[in-house]
Amino acid sequence: MVVWQGYRMHILVTGGAGFIGSHLVDRFLAEGFRVRILDNFATGRRENLAHLANEPRAELFEGDIRKLGDLAKACRGIDVISHQAAIPSVPRSVAEPVLTHETNVDGTFNLLMAAREAKVKRVTFAASSSAYGDVEQSPKVETIRPQPKSPYAIHKLVGEYYMNVFAKQFGLPTVALRYFNVFGPRQDPTSQYSAVIPAFITRMLAGKAPTIYGDGQQSRDFTFIENVKQANFLAATAAKVNGEVVNVATGRQISLLQMVDLINKMLGTNLKATHEPERAGDVKHSLADIRAAETLLGYRVIVPFDEGLRLTMEHYRDLAKQGKK
Ligand SMILES: NC(=O)c1ccc[n+]([C@@H]2O[C@H](COP(=O)([O-])OP(=O)(O)OC[C@H]3O[C@@H](n4cnc5c(N)ncnc54)[C@H](O)[C@@H]3O)[C@@H](O)[C@H]2O)c1
């Protein structure tokens, strides 16, 4: 591995103040990288970076991926970009299609232009399993024709296509990681667009029934954050990438009703979910084939679902004890 001036490589993490991005920052620092964070705090939180206040290898650059000038500055001297910044919500993309398009599509395109200009050596991209939509075939393999059902799914798919074209046409190595429902500590449980696991856990810890949109039979390949960190580290350091798209998941499927049961067991409670109508754009089932990530990146699941759920529960329990969310 090449060592530059005492650090392994200089990586830019866009969206580094967010849930996933901040975990990636920690992992890259632990691997001996120097890390620059680009974030406008649209959905990210300063608390996610508070522990880095005295870390000399971490630098915060407050800026917006919708602005080319900000990206040009943020890309200076960077070896690899881990592009996580986005407004990452299916319902929000339905409610606010313009803002989310500008961030997720134009922002990603701007980032690639700036990366190319700055002669960055590689870009890795946070893609999404939502690209598959309601494709019947299961597990979902990357060769399936995507059927995006929401503006958000289209945004993420456009990002993948751009990644591929920049690799093939402009010689900028890229790889897109299609995350499947990531969960873990630091995920925001308070927004109306919150992901299901932190929303369920925080309600159930407070003795309240979780709300399920639909019948609860819908299932997901819930992926604990440690696995996503691993995939991103491998993607940043793999010998060669060239515009590929790979699923990042566990290859296991859990329904929302099963999850409520599991949380009840862990808490020793017997809370029953209340049901609301299905939400626009939500897909019914989602399970990944993870062989492409295994082959291309040497990816393996390192923390299975139940263990991840237990760790996440402990995190939110600690926060509740401290009176925080
Ligand atoms: N969480 C999941 O399950 C999941 C699944 C698939 C894909 N993804 C993708 O992973 C990435 C990270 O998601 P997350 O769950 O950590 O969400 P998050 O909202 O916690 O993180 C997104 C970050 O991007 C920042 N951001 C938004 N707009 C920006 C802008 N214009 N300029 C600069 N920064 C901006 C936000 O402030 C935030 O810190 C996103 O690209 C998302 O689409 C997430």
Tab-separated table of C-alpha atoms and ligand atoms in Angstrom:
chain	number	residue	atom	x	y	z
A	1	MET	CA	0.000	0.000	0.000
A	2	VAL	CA	1.295	3.436	-0.953
A	3	VAL	CA	1.969	5.806	1.939
A	4	TRP	CA	1.835	9.550	1.216
A	5	GLN	CA	3.458	11.867	3.763
A	6	GLY	CA	2.537	9.730	6.751
A	7	TYR	CA	-1.002	8.835	5.688
A	8	ARG	CA	-2.214	6.094	3.447
A	9	MET	CA	-4.371	8.224	1.168
A	10	HIS	CA	-6.338	11.462	1.283
A	11	ILE	CA	-10.013	10.702	0.986
A	12	LEU	CA	-12.951	13.088	0.599
A	13	VAL	CA	-16.173	11.863	2.186
A	14	THR	CA	-19.142	13.855	0.908
A	15	GLY	CA	-22.055	13.680	3.334
A	16	GLY	CA	-19.493	12.854	6.025
A	17	ALA	CA	-21.658	14.368	8.768
A	18	GLY	CA	-24.480	11.981	7.989
A	19	PHE	CA	-25.273	8.582	9.421
A	20	ILE	CA	-23.281	6.429	6.995
A	21	GLY	CA	-20.713	9.072	6.031
A	22	SER	CA	-19.623	9.705	9.624
A	23	HIS	CA	-19.078	5.994	10.204
A	24	LEU	CA	-17.002	5.836	7.032
A	25	VAL	CA	-14.917	8.774	8.266
A	26	ASP	CA	-14.167	6.810	11.454
A	27	ARG	CA	-13.235	3.710	9.501
A	28	PHE	CA	-10.980	5.563	7.063
A	29	LEU	CA	-9.193	7.312	9.930
A	30	ALA	CA	-8.741	3.950	11.656
A	31	GLU	CA	-7.166	2.667	8.430
A	32	GLY	CA	-4.568	5.457	8.468
A	33	PHE	CA	-6.199	7.710	5.852
A	34	ARG	CA	-6.378	11.467	5.955
A	35	VAL	CA	-10.036	12.505	5.651
A	36	ARG	CA	-11.772	15.627	4.376
A	37	ILE	CA	-15.506	15.885	5.032
A	38	LEU	CA	-17.766	17.889	2.720
A	39	ASP	CA	-21.238	18.500	4.103
A	40	ASN	CA	-23.867	21.260	4.206
A	41	PHE	CA	-25.676	19.729	7.207
A	42	ALA	CA	-28.946	19.458	5.275
A	43	THR	CA	-29.661	16.186	7.085
A	44	GLY	CA	-26.261	15.558	8.735
A	45	ARG	CA	-25.507	16.388	12.359
A	46	ARG	CA	-22.577	18.068	14.057
A	47	GLU	CA	-22.808	15.534	16.921
A	48	ASN	CA	-21.784	12.818	14.448
A	49	LEU	CA	-18.387	14.524	14.134
A	50	ALA	CA	-17.999	15.863	17.676
A	51	HIS	CA	-15.591	13.077	18.657
A	52	LEU	CA	-13.177	14.212	15.902
A	53	ALA	CA	-12.598	17.723	17.293
A	54	ASN	CA	-8.956	16.919	18.128
A	55	GLU	CA	-8.224	14.591	15.221
A	56	PRO	CA	-5.490	16.240	13.104
A	57	ARG	CA	-6.135	13.965	10.106
A	58	ALA	CA	-9.836	14.964	9.844
A	59	GLU	CA	-10.902	18.249	8.278
A	60	LEU	CA	-14.430	19.637	7.851
A	61	PHE	CA	-15.238	21.625	4.740
A	62	GLU	CA	-18.725	23.101	4.901
A	63	GLY	CA	-20.046	23.266	1.381
A	64	ASP	CA	-22.720	22.169	-1.020
A	65	ILE	CA	-22.445	19.551	-3.765
A	66	ARG	CA	-24.868	21.633	-5.828
A	67	LYS	CA	-22.097	24.246	-6.152
A	68	LEU	CA	-19.235	23.455	-8.524
A	69	GLY	CA	-16.983	25.998	-6.792
A	70	ASP	CA	-17.367	24.218	-3.444
A	71	LEU	CA	-16.571	20.899	-5.060
A	72	ALA	CA	-13.505	22.245	-6.857
A	73	LYS	CA	-12.087	23.396	-3.504
A	74	ALA	CA	-13.082	20.203	-1.703
A	75	CYS	CA	-11.413	17.991	-4.349
A	76	ARG	CA	-8.004	19.705	-4.183
A	77	GLY	CA	-5.251	17.224	-3.281
A	78	ILE	CA	-7.701	14.338	-2.928
A	79	ASP	CA	-6.827	10.767	-3.982
A	80	VAL	CA	-10.209	9.058	-3.547
A	81	ILE	CA	-13.780	10.324	-3.097
A	82	SER	CA	-16.405	8.427	-1.155
A	83	HIS	CA	-19.607	10.099	-2.353
A	84	GLN	CA	-22.336	9.742	0.289
A	85	ALA	CA	-24.000	13.180	0.196
A	86	ALA	CA	-27.659	13.066	-0.792
A	87	ILE	CA	-31.157	13.759	0.454
A	88	PRO	CA	-31.726	10.056	1.059
A	89	SER	CA	-35.430	9.438	1.376
A	90	VAL	CA	-38.067	7.891	-0.889
A	91	PRO	CA	-41.025	9.810	0.648
A	92	ARG	CA	-39.078	13.081	0.647
A	93	SER	CA	-38.269	12.636	-3.047
A	94	VAL	CA	-42.003	12.318	-3.693
A	95	ALA	CA	-42.780	15.360	-1.524
A	96	GLU	CA	-39.845	17.500	-2.770
A	97	PRO	CA	-38.828	16.255	-6.224
A	98	VAL	CA	-36.949	19.419	-7.266
A	99	LEU	CA	-34.726	19.817	-4.192
A	100	THR	CA	-33.923	16.109	-4.078
A	101	HIS	CA	-33.168	15.973	-7.822
A	102	GLU	CA	-30.818	18.944	-7.600
A	103	THR	CA	-28.943	17.376	-4.701
A	104	ASN	CA	-28.936	13.749	-5.740
A	105	VAL	CA	-28.599	14.037	-9.524
A	106	ASP	CA	-27.022	17.431	-10.273
A	107	GLY	CA	-24.855	17.165	-7.133
A	108	THR	CA	-23.503	13.787	-8.214
A	109	PHE	CA	-22.818	14.983	-11.738
A	110	ASN	CA	-21.039	18.092	-10.387
A	111	LEU	CA	-18.973	15.887	-8.122
A	112	LEU	CA	-17.809	13.746	-11.034
A	113	MET	CA	-16.908	16.812	-13.090
A	114	ALA	CA	-14.897	18.250	-10.192
A	115	ALA	CA	-13.230	14.893	-9.535
A	116	ARG	CA	-12.187	14.589	-13.154
A	117	GLU	CA	-10.858	18.138	-13.208
A	118	ALA	CA	-8.876	17.551	-9.989
A	119	LYS	CA	-7.475	14.238	-11.332
A	120	VAL	CA	-8.897	12.263	-8.443
A	121	LYS	CA	-7.891	8.594	-8.737
A	122	ARG	CA	-11.199	6.964	-7.792
A	123	VAL	CA	-14.810	7.720	-6.858
A	124	THR	CA	-16.986	5.327	-4.876
A	125	PHE	CA	-20.726	6.013	-4.819
A	126	ALA	CA	-23.561	5.324	-2.377
A	127	ALA	CA	-26.140	3.760	-4.691
A	128	SER	CA	-29.402	2.232	-3.513
A	129	SER	CA	-31.358	-1.014	-3.685
A	130	SER	CA	-34.421	1.145	-4.427
A	131	ALA	CA	-33.234	1.017	-8.062
A	132	TYR	CA	-34.702	-2.520	-8.304
A	133	GLY	CA	-38.244	-1.387	-7.460
A	134	ASP	CA	-40.768	-4.226	-7.361
A	135	VAL	CA	-38.816	-6.570	-9.639
A	136	GLU	CA	-40.268	-10.046	-8.919
A	137	GLN	CA	-36.963	-11.898	-9.153
A	138	SER	CA	-35.394	-12.661	-5.790
A	139	PRO	CA	-32.694	-12.403	-4.669
A	140	LYS	CA	-31.953	-9.222	-6.611
A	141	VAL	CA	-28.893	-9.532	-8.779
A	142	GLU	CA	-27.196	-6.552	-10.424
A	143	THR	CA	-27.957	-7.774	-13.955
A	144	ILE	CA	-31.743	-7.361	-13.467
A	145	ARG	CA	-33.228	-4.459	-15.417
A	146	PRO	CA	-33.955	-1.749	-12.826
A	147	GLN	CA	-37.548	-0.621	-12.263
A	148	PRO	CA	-37.303	2.545	-10.164
A	149	LYS	CA	-40.607	3.419	-8.462
A	150	SER	CA	-39.739	6.791	-6.947
A	151	PRO	CA	-37.821	9.932	-7.863
A	152	TYR	CA	-35.195	8.907	-5.273
A	153	ALA	CA	-34.660	5.530	-6.972
A	154	ILE	CA	-34.204	7.312	-10.314
A	155	HIS	CA	-31.717	9.752	-8.777
A	156	LYS	CA	-29.574	6.945	-7.438
A	157	LEU	CA	-29.767	5.032	-10.712
A	158	VAL	CA	-28.719	8.094	-12.711
A	159	GLY	CA	-25.766	8.389	-10.330
A	160	GLU	CA	-24.748	4.811	-11.112
A	161	TYR	CA	-24.981	5.404	-14.855
A	162	TYR	CA	-22.881	8.533	-14.573
A	163	MET	CA	-20.311	6.661	-12.470
A	164	ASN	CA	-20.083	4.039	-15.176
A	165	VAL	CA	-19.816	6.549	-18.021
A	166	PHE	CA	-17.109	8.560	-16.239
A	167	ALA	CA	-15.148	5.328	-15.796
A	168	LYS	CA	-15.589	4.216	-19.393
A	169	GLN	CA	-15.479	7.551	-21.255
A	170	PHE	CA	-13.270	9.703	-19.068
A	171	GLY	CA	-10.938	7.161	-17.451
A	172	LEU	CA	-12.043	8.055	-13.885
A	173	PRO	CA	-12.254	4.744	-11.975
A	174	THR	CA	-15.585	4.436	-10.127
A	175	VAL	CA	-17.647	1.836	-8.347
A	176	ALA	CA	-21.275	2.058	-7.190
A	177	LEU	CA	-22.311	0.276	-4.013
A	178	ARG	CA	-26.029	-0.473	-3.935
A	179	TYR	CA	-26.771	-0.350	-0.209
A	180	PHE	CA	-29.752	-2.319	1.066
A	181	ASN	CA	-31.466	-0.640	4.080
A	182	VAL	CA	-28.520	0.285	6.231
A	183	PHE	CA	-29.027	0.609	9.990
A	184	GLY	CA	-26.990	1.263	13.116
A	185	PRO	CA	-26.023	3.891	15.679
A	186	ARG	CA	-26.343	7.586	14.656
A	187	GLN	CA	-29.236	7.026	12.276
A	188	ASP	CA	-31.677	9.874	12.851
A	189	PRO	CA	-34.829	8.544	14.577
A	190	THR	CA	-36.559	11.922	14.821
A	191	SER	CA	-37.324	13.011	11.269
A	192	GLN	CA	-40.675	12.205	9.697
A	193	TYR	CA	-38.658	10.425	7.004
A	194	SER	CA	-36.689	8.300	9.439
A	195	ALA	CA	-35.665	4.816	8.507
A	196	VAL	CA	-37.731	2.090	10.066
A	197	ILE	CA	-35.256	0.550	12.541
A	198	PRO	CA	-34.361	3.662	14.571
A	199	ALA	CA	-38.030	4.722	14.457
A	200	PHE	CA	-39.225	1.341	15.806
A	201	ILE	CA	-36.480	1.033	18.416
A	202	THR	CA	-36.903	4.519	19.854
A	203	ARG	CA	-40.711	4.205	20.044
A	204	MET	CA	-40.576	0.749	21.573
A	205	LEU	CA	-37.905	1.772	24.091
A	206	ALA	CA	-40.381	4.453	25.190
A	207	GLY	CA	-43.077	1.759	25.602
A	208	LYS	CA	-44.999	2.975	22.520
A	209	ALA	CA	-46.353	0.845	19.652
A	210	PRO	CA	-44.394	1.148	16.380
A	211	THR	CA	-46.258	2.320	13.260
A	212	ILE	CA	-46.170	0.063	10.219
A	213	TYR	CA	-47.198	1.426	6.816
A	214	GLY	CA	-49.002	-1.503	5.184
A	215	ASP	CA	-49.526	-5.037	6.540
A	216	GLY	CA	-45.996	-5.526	7.873
A	217	GLN	CA	-45.266	-8.471	5.571
A	218	GLN	CA	-42.946	-6.249	3.544
A	219	SER	CA	-39.357	-7.375	3.981
A	220	ARG	CA	-35.898	-5.932	3.614
A	221	ASP	CA	-32.294	-7.079	3.564
A	222	PHE	CA	-31.400	-4.905	6.574
A	223	THR	CA	-27.649	-4.287	6.587
A	224	PHE	CA	-25.776	-3.325	9.720
A	225	ILE	CA	-23.416	-0.365	9.299
A	226	GLU	CA	-20.235	-2.391	9.997
A	227	ASN	CA	-20.835	-4.294	6.759
A	228	VAL	CA	-21.214	-1.049	4.821
A	229	LYS	CA	-17.997	0.307	6.338
A	230	GLN	CA	-16.223	-2.844	5.257
A	231	ALA	CA	-17.583	-2.618	1.701
A	232	ASN	CA	-16.543	1.024	1.421
A	233	PHE	CA	-13.051	0.379	2.701
A	234	LEU	CA	-12.664	-2.437	0.187
A	235	ALA	CA	-14.093	-0.274	-2.609
A	236	ALA	CA	-11.624	2.528	-1.847
A	237	THR	CA	-8.629	0.197	-1.846
A	238	ALA	CA	-9.476	-2.628	-4.312
A	239	ALA	CA	-6.796	-3.180	-6.936
A	240	LYS	CA	-9.080	-2.127	-9.783
A	241	VAL	CA	-12.590	-0.772	-10.254
A	242	ASN	CA	-14.107	0.301	-13.536
A	243	GLY	CA	-17.684	1.505	-13.299
A	244	GLU	CA	-19.141	-1.622	-11.694
A	245	VAL	CA	-22.342	-1.747	-9.636
A	246	VAL	CA	-22.456	-4.160	-6.686
A	247	ASN	CA	-25.051	-4.918	-4.016
A	248	VAL	CA	-23.987	-4.302	-0.428
A	249	ALA	CA	-26.212	-6.300	1.904
A	250	THR	CA	-26.354	-9.540	3.874
A	251	GLY	CA	-28.335	-11.934	1.643
A	252	ARG	CA	-30.988	-12.340	4.393
A	253	GLN	CA	-34.534	-10.994	4.492
A	254	ILE	CA	-36.549	-9.826	7.557
A	255	SER	CA	-40.191	-8.662	7.524
A	256	LEU	CA	-41.307	-5.688	9.584
A	257	LEU	CA	-43.543	-7.936	11.713
A	258	GLN	CA	-40.567	-10.242	12.423
A	259	MET	CA	-38.535	-7.213	13.389
A	260	VAL	CA	-41.175	-5.989	15.850
A	261	ASP	CA	-41.162	-9.520	17.404
A	262	LEU	CA	-37.371	-9.473	17.709
A	263	ILE	CA	-37.319	-6.027	19.330
A	264	ASN	CA	-40.086	-7.125	21.728
A	265	LYS	CA	-37.981	-10.163	22.685
A	266	MET	CA	-34.877	-8.036	23.266
A	267	LEU	CA	-36.848	-5.552	25.383
A	268	GLY	CA	-39.005	-8.119	27.177
A	269	THR	CA	-42.139	-6.273	25.967
A	270	ASN	CA	-45.229	-7.298	24.013
A	271	LEU	CA	-46.034	-4.176	21.973
A	272	LYS	CA	-48.292	-4.616	18.932
A	273	ALA	CA	-47.696	-2.475	15.848
A	274	THR	CA	-50.381	-0.073	14.663
A	275	HIS	CA	-50.963	-0.049	10.898
A	276	GLU	CA	-51.283	2.897	8.503
A	277	PRO	CA	-51.849	2.794	4.721
A	278	GLU	CA	-48.868	1.835	2.539
A	279	ARG	CA	-46.630	4.767	1.507
A	280	ALA	CA	-46.229	5.895	-2.102
A	281	GLY	CA	-43.077	4.554	-3.738
A	282	ASP	CA	-42.319	1.878	-1.125
A	283	VAL	CA	-41.355	-1.538	-2.487
A	284	LYS	CA	-42.730	-4.810	-1.071
A	285	HIS	CA	-39.723	-7.113	-0.775
A	286	SER	CA	-35.994	-6.639	-1.049
A	287	LEU	CA	-33.314	-9.301	-0.756
A	288	ALA	CA	-29.822	-9.098	-2.257
A	289	ASP	CA	-27.551	-11.439	-4.107
A	290	ILE	CA	-24.145	-10.374	-2.762
A	291	ARG	CA	-21.865	-12.504	-4.916
A	292	ALA	CA	-20.719	-9.618	-7.125
A	293	ALA	CA	-19.374	-7.679	-4.114
A	294	GLU	CA	-17.706	-10.855	-2.875
A	295	THR	CA	-15.999	-11.409	-6.205
A	296	LEU	CA	-15.055	-7.815	-7.069
A	297	LEU	CA	-14.159	-6.544	-3.592
A	298	GLY	CA	-13.637	-9.624	-1.426
A	299	TYR	CA	-16.674	-8.438	0.611
A	300	ARG	CA	-18.048	-10.685	3.394
A	301	VAL	CA	-20.825	-10.049	5.908
A	302	ILE	CA	-19.025	-9.319	9.156
A	303	VAL	CA	-21.967	-8.509	11.487
A	304	PRO	CA	-25.251	-10.413	10.956
A	305	PHE	CA	-28.693	-8.799	11.420
A	306	ASP	CA	-29.534	-9.937	14.974
A	307	GLU	CA	-26.185	-8.846	16.359
A	308	GLY	CA	-26.485	-5.502	14.553
A	309	LEU	CA	-29.988	-4.996	15.948
A	310	ARG	CA	-28.729	-5.707	19.478
A	311	LEU	CA	-25.874	-3.204	19.096
A	312	THR	CA	-28.224	-0.581	17.666
A	313	MET	CA	-30.692	-1.134	20.486
A	314	GLU	CA	-27.894	-0.618	23.045
A	315	HIS	CA	-26.941	2.643	21.339
A	316	TYR	CA	-30.475	4.072	21.487
A	317	ARG	CA	-30.972	2.768	25.022
A	318	ASP	CA	-27.823	4.651	26.113
A	319	LEU	CA	-29.056	7.809	24.380
A	320	ALA	CA	-32.470	7.479	26.048
A	321	LYS	CA	-30.751	7.137	29.457
A	322	GLN	CA	-28.832	10.358	28.745
A	323	GLY	CA	-32.118	12.038	27.758
A	324	LYS	CA	-30.973	12.432	24.144
A	325	LYS	CA	-32.384	11.163	20.858
B	1	LIG	N1	-29.397	4.649	4.901
B	1	LIG	C1	-29.688	3.754	3.961
B	1	LIG	O1	-30.286	2.717	4.236
B	1	LIG	C2	-29.242	3.952	2.541
B	1	LIG	C3	-29.604	2.981	1.574
B	1	LIG	C4	-29.198	3.166	0.266
B	1	LIG	C5	-28.422	4.252	-0.080
B	1	LIG	N2	-28.099	5.186	0.868
B	1	LIG	C6	-27.285	6.327	0.469
B	1	LIG	O2	-26.217	6.469	1.391
B	1	LIG	C7	-25.861	7.849	1.504
B	1	LIG	C8	-25.829	8.259	2.968
B	1	LIG	O3	-27.122	8.089	3.527
B	1	LIG	P1	-27.422	8.268	5.086
B	1	LIG	O4	-28.449	7.275	5.447
B	1	LIG	O5	-26.160	8.339	5.832
B	1	LIG	O6	-28.161	9.688	5.088
B	1	LIG	P2	-27.830	11.049	5.866
B	1	LIG	O7	-28.992	11.956	5.564
B	1	LIG	O8	-27.522	10.775	7.278
B	1	LIG	O9	-26.507	11.551	5.131
B	1	LIG	C9	-26.507	12.337	3.962
B	1	LIG	C10	-25.524	13.471	4.177
B	1	LIG	O10	-25.452	14.260	2.987
B	1	LIG	C11	-25.430	15.631	3.375
B	1	LIG	N3	-25.930	16.460	2.279
B	1	LIG	C12	-27.198	16.527	1.798
B	1	LIG	N4	-27.268	17.428	0.828
B	1	LIG	C13	-26.029	17.938	0.662
B	1	LIG	C14	-25.481	18.928	-0.192
B	1	LIG	N5	-26.240	19.570	-1.102
B	1	LIG	N6	-24.169	19.211	-0.086
B	1	LIG	C15	-23.383	18.586	0.843
B	1	LIG	N7	-23.848	17.648	1.679
B	1	LIG	C16	-25.169	17.327	1.591
B	1	LIG	C17	-26.329	15.691	4.587
B	1	LIG	O11	-26.173	16.857	5.377
B	1	LIG	C18	-25.925	14.415	5.315
B	1	LIG	O12	-24.841	14.627	6.182
B	1	LIG	C19	-26.877	8.618	0.665
B	1	LIG	O13	-26.281	8.885	-0.582
B	1	LIG	C20	-28.021	7.649	0.498
B	1	LIG	O14	-28.749	7.886	-0.689
B	1	LIG	C21	-28.501	5.063	2.167
